[in-house]
Amino acid sequence: MTTGQLAFERRGEGPPVVLLHGIGHDRHGWDPVTDRLTPHHELVLADLPGHGGSPLSHGGGPLGVIELTDRVERLLDELHLDSPLIAGNSLGGAIALELARRGRARGVVALAPIGFWSRLEVAYVVAALRGSRGLARLLAPLLPALVRRSVVRATTMGLYFAHPLRLSADETLRTVRAFADAPGVRAILPYSRRYFFGSGRGIDQEAITIAWGTRDLLLIGGQARRARRLLPAARHVRLAGSGHVPMSDDPAGVAGLILAQGRGKPSGRSS
């Protein structure tokens, strides 16, 4: 389905949970965890502009975290979702936190959210994303054969997944093609790099869980430490053995965080 120019789908029954993916991904990035959530929640899985089934349609203006949050907020309005639970990964995690700042989320689970970076760290992220996308586009004709080789899957996906070989060849091909073909990557990247989280004032921090994979090779450095400093009352969690996209690396752990947040405000104690 599409409304407000965002493609989405709904699965399951129960209190709603909105799931937001990262840059270059799409709503299928959540597939490893959805079966664990649908017995307890109705899921709204949305494609961000220029990703998956959502057109770019931004009129050439800025398309960073704030503008993307505006788009998702319009989707919430059109679906009559006042303040659902929102889970997001990477760029989607930053959008989830911005929705919490606006009072549009009763709870947030942010997985490796962007925006807690230094200038050097964000420069590394942008260079890594551009390099990965350029390589994927260059090798596009050869990808169907290349991804059949486990060594290729391990090397090409290892920056984002701690366990890339858990992805089948077909899943790897779909993921790489989505990243290479998404027009939203080129439109969003210059503006998302300018986003810094800033103050946690105005946010119900006790309704927030922030989780970081211990093997995240993309958001390196002091980003988890800055998140703790800016949101001291939130729950901060380390996902052992997970990379930047933990939904695939640890579906049970990710689903557990969302289910715990959905049952109420988890303890603010951090791990």
mmCIF file of C-alpha atoms in Angstrom:
data_model
loop_
_atom_site.group_PDB
_atom_site.id
_atom_site.type_symbol
_atom_site.label_atom_id
_atom_site.label_comp_id
_atom_site.label_asym_id
_atom_site.label_seq_id
_atom_site.Cartn_x
_atom_site.Cartn_y
_atom_site.Cartn_z
ATOM 1 C CA MET A 1 0.000 0.000 0.000
ATOM 2 C CA THR A 2 1.023 3.591 -0.501
ATOM 3 C CA THR A 3 -0.179 6.725 1.249
ATOM 4 C CA GLY A 4 1.458 10.113 1.595
ATOM 5 C CA GLN A 5 3.897 8.841 -1.055
ATOM 6 C CA LEU A 6 5.342 6.266 1.321
ATOM 7 C CA ALA A 7 4.925 2.589 0.528
ATOM 8 C CA PHE A 8 4.116 0.414 3.517
ATOM 9 C CA GLU A 9 2.567 -2.828 4.599
ATOM 10 C CA ARG A 10 0.767 -3.953 7.729
ATOM 11 C CA ARG A 11 1.133 -7.329 9.401
ATOM 12 C CA GLY A 12 -0.141 -8.885 12.616
ATOM 13 C CA GLU A 13 -2.562 -7.712 15.279
ATOM 14 C CA GLY A 14 -2.235 -5.816 18.508
ATOM 15 C CA PRO A 15 -0.758 -2.489 19.599
ATOM 16 C CA PRO A 16 0.945 -0.888 16.584
ATOM 17 C CA VAL A 17 4.692 -0.828 16.035
ATOM 18 C CA VAL A 18 6.193 1.208 13.199
ATOM 19 C CA LEU A 19 9.451 -0.183 11.795
ATOM 20 C CA LEU A 20 11.894 2.111 9.973
ATOM 21 C CA HIS A 21 14.935 0.927 8.012
ATOM 22 C CA GLY A 22 18.301 2.555 7.367
ATOM 23 C CA ILE A 23 19.706 4.298 4.296
ATOM 24 C CA GLY A 24 20.021 2.038 1.277
ATOM 25 C CA HIS A 25 17.852 -0.649 2.862
ATOM 26 C CA ASP A 26 14.079 -1.141 2.687
ATOM 27 C CA ARG A 27 11.309 -2.555 4.835
ATOM 28 C CA HIS A 28 12.425 -6.121 4.085
ATOM 29 C CA GLY A 29 15.385 -5.521 6.355
ATOM 30 C CA TRP A 30 12.973 -6.266 9.199
ATOM 31 C CA ASP A 31 11.890 -9.656 7.795
ATOM 32 C CA PRO A 32 14.090 -11.679 10.200
ATOM 33 C CA VAL A 33 12.180 -10.342 13.228
ATOM 34 C CA THR A 34 8.611 -9.887 12.016
ATOM 35 C CA ASP A 35 7.412 -13.415 12.753
ATOM 36 C CA ARG A 36 8.488 -12.925 16.376
ATOM 37 C CA LEU A 37 6.486 -9.698 16.644
ATOM 38 C CA THR A 38 3.258 -10.304 14.719
ATOM 39 C CA PRO A 39 1.649 -12.510 17.419
ATOM 40 C CA HIS A 40 1.830 -9.505 19.765
ATOM 41 C CA HIS A 41 1.710 -6.366 17.599
ATOM 42 C CA GLU A 42 0.371 -4.934 14.391
ATOM 43 C CA LEU A 43 3.448 -3.945 12.399
ATOM 44 C CA VAL A 44 3.621 -1.019 10.005
ATOM 45 C CA LEU A 45 6.677 -1.486 7.804
ATOM 46 C CA ALA A 46 7.419 1.614 5.746
ATOM 47 C CA ASP A 47 9.834 2.337 2.909
ATOM 48 C CA LEU A 48 11.546 5.705 3.298
ATOM 49 C CA PRO A 49 11.478 8.075 0.283
ATOM 50 C CA GLY A 50 13.559 6.811 -2.604
ATOM 51 C CA HIS A 51 13.776 3.327 -1.118
ATOM 52 C CA GLY A 52 11.844 0.160 -1.920
ATOM 53 C CA GLY A 53 8.396 1.054 -3.196
ATOM 54 C CA SER A 54 8.461 4.724 -2.132
ATOM 55 C CA PRO A 55 9.203 7.364 -4.775
ATOM 56 C CA LEU A 56 11.752 10.067 -4.031
ATOM 57 C CA SER A 57 9.359 13.011 -4.638
ATOM 58 C CA HIS A 58 11.240 15.646 -2.668
ATOM 59 C CA GLY A 59 11.200 18.485 -5.197
ATOM 60 C CA GLY A 60 14.945 18.868 -5.088
ATOM 61 C CA GLY A 61 14.997 20.384 -1.583
ATOM 62 C CA PRO A 62 16.833 19.083 1.493
ATOM 63 C CA LEU A 63 15.998 15.528 2.475
ATOM 64 C CA GLY A 64 17.677 14.864 5.781
ATOM 65 C CA VAL A 65 16.522 13.459 9.103
ATOM 66 C CA ILE A 66 14.141 16.344 9.846
ATOM 67 C CA GLU A 67 12.449 16.213 6.432
ATOM 68 C CA LEU A 68 12.223 12.416 6.561
ATOM 69 C CA THR A 69 10.666 12.650 10.018
ATOM 70 C CA ASP A 70 8.070 15.018 8.540
ATOM 71 C CA ARG A 71 7.231 12.375 5.924
ATOM 72 C CA VAL A 72 6.878 9.597 8.476
ATOM 73 C CA GLU A 73 4.798 11.839 10.737
ATOM 74 C CA ARG A 74 2.387 12.433 7.840
ATOM 75 C CA LEU A 75 2.127 8.667 7.414
ATOM 76 C CA LEU A 76 1.251 8.333 11.106
ATOM 77 C CA ASP A 77 -1.458 10.977 10.670
ATOM 78 C CA GLU A 78 -2.940 9.258 7.631
ATOM 79 C CA LEU A 79 -2.991 5.906 9.414
ATOM 80 C CA HIS A 80 -4.489 7.540 12.538
ATOM 81 C CA LEU A 81 -1.552 6.440 14.674
ATOM 82 C CA ASP A 82 -1.166 9.035 17.386
ATOM 83 C CA SER A 83 1.833 7.724 19.324
ATOM 84 C CA PRO A 84 2.778 4.162 18.386
ATOM 85 C CA LEU A 85 5.880 2.305 19.451
ATOM 86 C CA ILE A 86 8.584 3.002 16.863
ATOM 87 C CA ALA A 87 11.685 0.958 16.137
ATOM 88 C CA GLY A 88 14.343 2.123 13.714
ATOM 89 C CA ASN A 89 17.761 1.073 12.515
ATOM 90 C CA SER A 90 20.548 3.537 11.652
ATOM 91 C CA LEU A 91 18.859 6.423 9.776
ATOM 92 C CA GLY A 92 15.530 4.958 10.893
ATOM 93 C CA GLY A 93 16.746 5.088 14.501
ATOM 94 C CA ALA A 94 17.414 8.818 14.210
ATOM 95 C CA ILE A 95 13.940 9.347 12.751
ATOM 96 C CA ALA A 96 12.418 7.362 15.622
ATOM 97 C CA LEU A 97 14.199 9.582 18.166
ATOM 98 C CA GLU A 98 13.032 12.724 16.367
ATOM 99 C CA LEU A 99 9.452 11.436 16.459
ATOM 100 C CA ALA A 100 9.870 10.913 20.203
ATOM 101 C CA ARG A 101 11.063 14.521 20.496
ATOM 102 C CA ARG A 102 7.828 15.581 18.758
ATOM 103 C CA GLY A 103 5.700 13.505 21.134
ATOM 104 C CA ARG A 104 4.662 11.065 18.411
ATOM 105 C CA ALA A 105 6.047 7.874 19.966
ATOM 106 C CA ARG A 106 4.976 6.167 23.164
ATOM 107 C CA GLY A 107 8.247 4.307 23.057
ATOM 108 C CA VAL A 108 11.322 3.972 20.861
ATOM 109 C CA VAL A 109 13.822 1.232 20.136
ATOM 110 C CA ALA A 110 16.729 2.776 18.221
ATOM 111 C CA LEU A 111 19.216 0.275 16.806
ATOM 112 C CA ALA A 112 22.594 1.842 15.972
ATOM 113 C CA PRO A 113 21.025 5.274 15.399
ATOM 114 C CA ILE A 114 22.975 7.874 13.436
ATOM 115 C CA GLY A 115 23.520 11.380 14.742
ATOM 116 C CA PHE A 116 25.737 10.798 17.759
ATOM 117 C CA TRP A 117 28.881 11.084 15.658
ATOM 118 C CA SER A 118 31.859 13.406 15.497
ATOM 119 C CA ARG A 119 32.815 15.126 12.240
ATOM 120 C CA LEU A 120 35.557 12.585 11.620
ATOM 121 C CA GLU A 121 33.223 9.661 12.335
ATOM 122 C CA VAL A 122 30.519 10.927 9.995
ATOM 123 C CA ALA A 123 33.098 11.509 7.251
ATOM 124 C CA TYR A 124 34.122 7.852 7.581
ATOM 125 C CA VAL A 125 30.479 6.693 7.392
ATOM 126 C CA VAL A 126 29.762 8.752 4.274
ATOM 127 C CA ALA A 127 32.928 7.522 2.569
ATOM 128 C CA ALA A 128 32.102 3.898 3.438
ATOM 129 C CA LEU A 129 28.542 4.175 2.121
ATOM 130 C CA ARG A 130 29.598 5.894 -1.085
ATOM 131 C CA GLY A 131 32.352 3.375 -1.654
ATOM 132 C CA SER A 132 30.033 0.416 -1.080
ATOM 133 C CA ARG A 133 27.385 1.837 -3.391
ATOM 134 C CA GLY A 134 29.888 2.667 -6.116
ATOM 135 C CA LEU A 135 31.304 -0.849 -6.029
ATOM 136 C CA ALA A 136 27.825 -2.397 -6.103
ATOM 137 C CA ARG A 137 26.846 -0.324 -9.135
ATOM 138 C CA LEU A 138 30.124 -1.113 -10.907
ATOM 139 C CA LEU A 139 29.714 -4.854 -10.391
ATOM 140 C CA ALA A 140 25.949 -4.918 -11.043
ATOM 141 C CA PRO A 141 26.100 -7.215 -14.120
ATOM 142 C CA LEU A 142 28.252 -9.734 -12.237
ATOM 143 C CA LEU A 143 26.387 -9.732 -8.920
ATOM 144 C CA PRO A 144 24.105 -12.756 -9.519
ATOM 145 C CA ALA A 145 27.181 -14.953 -9.986
ATOM 146 C CA LEU A 146 29.413 -13.255 -7.422
ATOM 147 C CA VAL A 147 27.016 -13.533 -4.484
ATOM 148 C CA ARG A 148 26.901 -17.317 -4.905
ATOM 149 C CA ARG A 149 30.425 -17.366 -3.483
ATOM 150 C CA SER A 150 30.532 -17.259 0.286
ATOM 151 C CA VAL A 151 33.826 -15.372 0.332
ATOM 152 C CA VAL A 152 32.252 -12.593 -1.747
ATOM 153 C CA ARG A 153 29.216 -12.397 0.542
ATOM 154 C CA ALA A 154 31.477 -12.241 3.577
ATOM 155 C CA THR A 155 33.667 -9.456 2.214
ATOM 156 C CA THR A 156 30.956 -7.309 0.626
ATOM 157 C CA MET A 157 28.468 -7.504 3.495
ATOM 158 C CA GLY A 158 30.864 -7.679 6.423
ATOM 159 C CA LEU A 159 30.861 -3.920 6.961
ATOM 160 C CA TYR A 160 27.153 -4.009 7.794
ATOM 161 C CA PHE A 161 26.462 -7.528 9.082
ATOM 162 C CA ALA A 162 28.511 -9.356 11.707
ATOM 163 C CA HIS A 163 27.296 -12.676 10.262
ATOM 164 C CA PRO A 164 26.945 -12.037 6.522
ATOM 165 C CA LEU A 165 26.848 -15.725 5.651
ATOM 166 C CA ARG A 166 23.513 -16.016 7.444
ATOM 167 C CA LEU A 167 22.133 -14.198 4.416
ATOM 168 C CA SER A 168 21.393 -16.483 1.501
ATOM 169 C CA ALA A 169 22.778 -15.652 -1.926
ATOM 170 C CA ASP A 170 19.327 -14.432 -2.998
ATOM 171 C CA GLU A 171 18.934 -12.263 0.117
ATOM 172 C CA THR A 172 22.396 -10.811 -0.443
ATOM 173 C CA LEU A 173 21.611 -10.032 -4.074
ATOM 174 C CA ARG A 174 18.343 -8.310 -3.176
ATOM 175 C CA THR A 175 20.026 -6.297 -0.414
ATOM 176 C CA VAL A 176 22.931 -5.184 -2.596
ATOM 177 C CA ARG A 177 20.661 -4.276 -5.498
ATOM 178 C CA ALA A 178 18.360 -2.288 -3.217
ATOM 179 C CA PHE A 179 21.341 -0.322 -1.947
ATOM 180 C CA ALA A 180 22.781 0.257 -5.428
ATOM 181 C CA ASP A 181 19.478 1.237 -7.043
ATOM 182 C CA ALA A 182 17.835 3.347 -4.312
ATOM 183 C CA PRO A 183 17.699 6.987 -5.506
ATOM 184 C CA GLY A 184 17.149 8.005 -1.898
ATOM 185 C CA VAL A 185 20.766 7.225 -1.007
ATOM 186 C CA ARG A 186 22.163 9.981 -3.180
ATOM 187 C CA ALA A 187 19.432 12.445 -2.134
ATOM 188 C CA ILE A 188 19.584 11.780 1.612
ATOM 189 C CA LEU A 189 23.286 11.226 2.265
ATOM 190 C CA PRO A 190 24.479 14.845 1.890
ATOM 191 C CA TYR A 191 21.864 16.031 4.402
ATOM 192 C CA SER A 192 21.890 13.171 6.890
ATOM 193 C CA ARG A 193 25.629 13.735 7.381
ATOM 194 C CA ARG A 194 24.810 17.184 8.774
ATOM 195 C CA TYR A 195 22.514 15.751 11.441
ATOM 196 C CA PHE A 196 23.694 15.763 15.049
ATOM 197 C CA PHE A 197 21.315 14.652 17.788
ATOM 198 C CA GLY A 198 21.881 17.525 20.192
ATOM 199 C CA SER A 199 19.955 17.806 23.446
ATOM 200 C CA GLY A 200 17.684 15.162 24.929
ATOM 201 C CA ARG A 201 15.425 17.829 26.428
ATOM 202 C CA GLY A 202 11.734 17.353 25.691
ATOM 203 C CA ILE A 203 12.014 13.586 25.295
ATOM 204 C CA ASP A 204 10.642 10.993 27.689
ATOM 205 C CA GLN A 205 13.995 9.259 27.960
ATOM 206 C CA GLU A 206 12.670 6.395 30.082
ATOM 207 C CA ALA A 207 10.557 5.323 27.087
ATOM 208 C CA ILE A 208 13.662 4.905 24.923
ATOM 209 C CA THR A 209 15.961 1.938 24.350
ATOM 210 C CA ILE A 210 19.149 2.477 22.339
ATOM 211 C CA ALA A 211 21.063 -0.616 21.246
ATOM 212 C CA TRP A 212 24.479 -0.937 19.641
ATOM 213 C CA GLY A 213 26.044 -4.016 18.093
ATOM 214 C CA THR A 214 29.403 -4.896 19.610
ATOM 215 C CA ARG A 215 30.696 -5.678 16.105
ATOM 216 C CA ASP A 216 29.354 -2.574 14.349
ATOM 217 C CA LEU A 217 32.075 -1.589 11.853
ATOM 218 C CA LEU A 218 30.189 1.431 10.500
ATOM 219 C CA LEU A 219 29.306 3.508 13.574
ATOM 220 C CA ILE A 220 32.668 3.310 15.295
ATOM 221 C CA GLY A 221 34.323 5.483 17.911
ATOM 222 C CA GLY A 222 32.521 7.232 20.750
ATOM 223 C CA GLN A 223 28.956 7.258 19.467
ATOM 224 C CA ALA A 224 27.487 4.954 22.109
ATOM 225 C CA ARG A 225 29.222 6.998 24.806
ATOM 226 C CA ARG A 226 27.758 10.249 23.459
ATOM 227 C CA ALA A 227 24.295 8.718 23.349
ATOM 228 C CA ARG A 228 24.598 7.802 27.040
ATOM 229 C CA ARG A 229 25.672 11.328 27.878
ATOM 230 C CA LEU A 230 22.875 13.000 25.901
ATOM 231 C CA LEU A 231 20.143 10.547 26.969
ATOM 232 C CA PRO A 232 21.251 9.423 30.431
ATOM 233 C CA ALA A 233 17.813 8.182 31.533
ATOM 234 C CA ALA A 234 17.314 5.965 28.486
ATOM 235 C CA ARG A 235 18.096 2.258 28.490
ATOM 236 C CA HIS A 236 21.393 1.627 26.673
ATOM 237 C CA VAL A 237 22.072 -1.923 25.497
ATOM 238 C CA ARG A 238 24.950 -3.734 23.812
ATOM 239 C CA LEU A 239 23.974 -6.494 21.391
ATOM 240 C CA ALA A 240 26.803 -8.986 21.673
ATOM 241 C CA GLY A 241 28.072 -10.255 18.344
ATOM 242 C CA SER A 242 25.854 -8.005 16.215
ATOM 243 C CA GLY A 243 26.872 -5.604 13.484
ATOM 244 C CA HIS A 244 25.303 -2.414 12.200
ATOM 245 C CA VAL A 245 22.124 -4.207 11.040
ATOM 246 C CA PRO A 246 21.288 -6.377 14.059
ATOM 247 C CA MET A 247 17.890 -7.507 12.798
ATOM 248 C CA SER A 248 19.689 -10.177 10.780
ATOM 249 C CA ASP A 249 22.542 -10.838 13.196
ATOM 250 C CA ASP A 250 20.350 -11.254 16.298
ATOM 251 C CA PRO A 251 16.645 -11.407 15.426
ATOM 252 C CA ALA A 252 15.704 -12.857 18.807
ATOM 253 C CA GLY A 253 17.566 -10.127 20.683
ATOM 254 C CA VAL A 254 16.087 -7.337 18.579
ATOM 255 C CA ALA A 255 12.563 -8.732 18.851
ATOM 256 C CA GLY A 256 13.042 -9.066 22.610
ATOM 257 C CA LEU A 257 13.935 -5.383 22.943
ATOM 258 C CA ILE A 258 10.855 -4.344 20.967
ATOM 259 C CA LEU A 259 8.542 -6.656 22.890
ATOM 260 C CA ALA A 260 9.940 -5.426 26.217
ATOM 261 C CA GLN A 261 9.441 -1.806 25.194
ATOM 262 C CA GLY A 262 5.938 -2.649 24.020
ATOM 263 C CA ARG A 263 5.000 -4.046 27.433
ATOM 264 C CA GLY A 264 5.806 -0.730 29.076
ATOM 265 C CA LYS A 265 8.826 1.263 30.082
ATOM 266 C CA PRO A 266 11.774 -1.070 30.619
ATOM 267 C CA SER A 267 14.157 -0.406 33.430
ATOM 268 C CA GLY A 268 16.469 2.497 32.720
ATOM 269 C CA ARG A 269 19.399 0.337 33.787
ATOM 270 C CA SER A 270 21.924 -0.145 31.022
ATOM 271 C CA SER A 271 23.913 -3.149 29.975
#
